Short mmCIF file of C-alpha atoms in Angstrom, two decimals:
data_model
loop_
_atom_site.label_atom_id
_atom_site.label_comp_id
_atom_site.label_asym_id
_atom_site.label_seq_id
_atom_site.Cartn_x
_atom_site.Cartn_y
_atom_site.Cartn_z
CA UNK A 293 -17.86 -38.12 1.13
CA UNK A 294 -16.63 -34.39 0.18
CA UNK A 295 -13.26 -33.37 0.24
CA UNK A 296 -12.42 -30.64 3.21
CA UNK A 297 -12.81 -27.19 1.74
CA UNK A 298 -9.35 -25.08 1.58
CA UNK A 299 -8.91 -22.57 3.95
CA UNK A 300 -9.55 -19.19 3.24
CA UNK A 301 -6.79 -17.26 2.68
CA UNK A 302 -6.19 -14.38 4.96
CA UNK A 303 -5.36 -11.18 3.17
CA UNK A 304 -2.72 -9.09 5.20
CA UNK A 305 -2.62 -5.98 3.75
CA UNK A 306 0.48 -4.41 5.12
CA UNK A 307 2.36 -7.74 3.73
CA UNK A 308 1.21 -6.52 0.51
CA UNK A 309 1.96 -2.58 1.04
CA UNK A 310 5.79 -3.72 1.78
CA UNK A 311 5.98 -6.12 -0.87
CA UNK A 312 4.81 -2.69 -3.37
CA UNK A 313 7.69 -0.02 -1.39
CA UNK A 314 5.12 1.44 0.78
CA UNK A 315 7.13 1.96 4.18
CA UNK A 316 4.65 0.95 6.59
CA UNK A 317 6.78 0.34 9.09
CA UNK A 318 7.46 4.31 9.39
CA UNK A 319 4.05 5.06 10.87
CA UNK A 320 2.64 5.01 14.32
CA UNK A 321 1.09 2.25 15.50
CA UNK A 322 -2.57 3.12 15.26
CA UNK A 323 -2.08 4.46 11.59
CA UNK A 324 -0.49 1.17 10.60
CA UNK A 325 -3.55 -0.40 12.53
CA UNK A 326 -5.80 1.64 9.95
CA UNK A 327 -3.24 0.26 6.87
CA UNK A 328 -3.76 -3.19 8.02
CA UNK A 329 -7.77 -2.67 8.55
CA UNK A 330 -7.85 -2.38 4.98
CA UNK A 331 -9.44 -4.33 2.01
CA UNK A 332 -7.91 -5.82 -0.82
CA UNK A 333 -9.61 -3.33 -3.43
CA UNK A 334 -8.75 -0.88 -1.29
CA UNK A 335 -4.86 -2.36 -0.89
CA UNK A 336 -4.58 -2.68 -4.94
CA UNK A 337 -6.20 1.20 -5.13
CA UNK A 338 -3.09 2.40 -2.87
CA UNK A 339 -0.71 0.23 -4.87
CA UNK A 340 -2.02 1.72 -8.35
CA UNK A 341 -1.74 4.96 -7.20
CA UNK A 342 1.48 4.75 -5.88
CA UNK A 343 2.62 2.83 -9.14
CA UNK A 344 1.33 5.68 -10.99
CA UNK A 345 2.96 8.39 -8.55
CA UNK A 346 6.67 6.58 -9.34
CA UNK A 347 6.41 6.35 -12.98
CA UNK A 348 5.72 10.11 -13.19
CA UNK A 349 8.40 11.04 -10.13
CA UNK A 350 11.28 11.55 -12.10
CA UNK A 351 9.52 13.90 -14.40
CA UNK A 352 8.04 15.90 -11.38
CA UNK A 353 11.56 15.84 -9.39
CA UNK A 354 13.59 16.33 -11.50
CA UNK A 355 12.11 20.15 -12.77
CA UNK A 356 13.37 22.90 -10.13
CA UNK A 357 11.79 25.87 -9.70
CA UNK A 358 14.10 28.99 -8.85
CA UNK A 359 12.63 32.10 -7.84
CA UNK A 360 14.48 35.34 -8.32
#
């Protein structure tokens, strides 16, 4: 006799987009439709970019540009 398999977990990808400070919740509902549609890859490719985006923020922010 074989043990049951495990269920499969079920990826939610706008779980994961909170959980990383993407505000989700700020969109319409058919764009957070398309956020939820998503992949994992395609989840951790947001979440790197975004990671990437923050750790250079402060440098880019912080410079002001004053035209005379």
């Amino acid at each position: 006799m074989t043990s049951p398999e495990p269920e499969a977990r079920q990826f939610d990808a706008l779980t994961t987009l909170r959980a990383a400070g993407h505000h989700v919740d700020l969109l319409s509902e058919r764009q957070r439709q398309v956020f939820a549609e998503l992949s994992e890859p395609e989840v951790e490719l947001l979440i790197s970019i975004k990671t990437r985006l923050d750790a250079v923020a402060g440098e880019v922010e912080g410079h002001d540009l004053k035209l005379v």
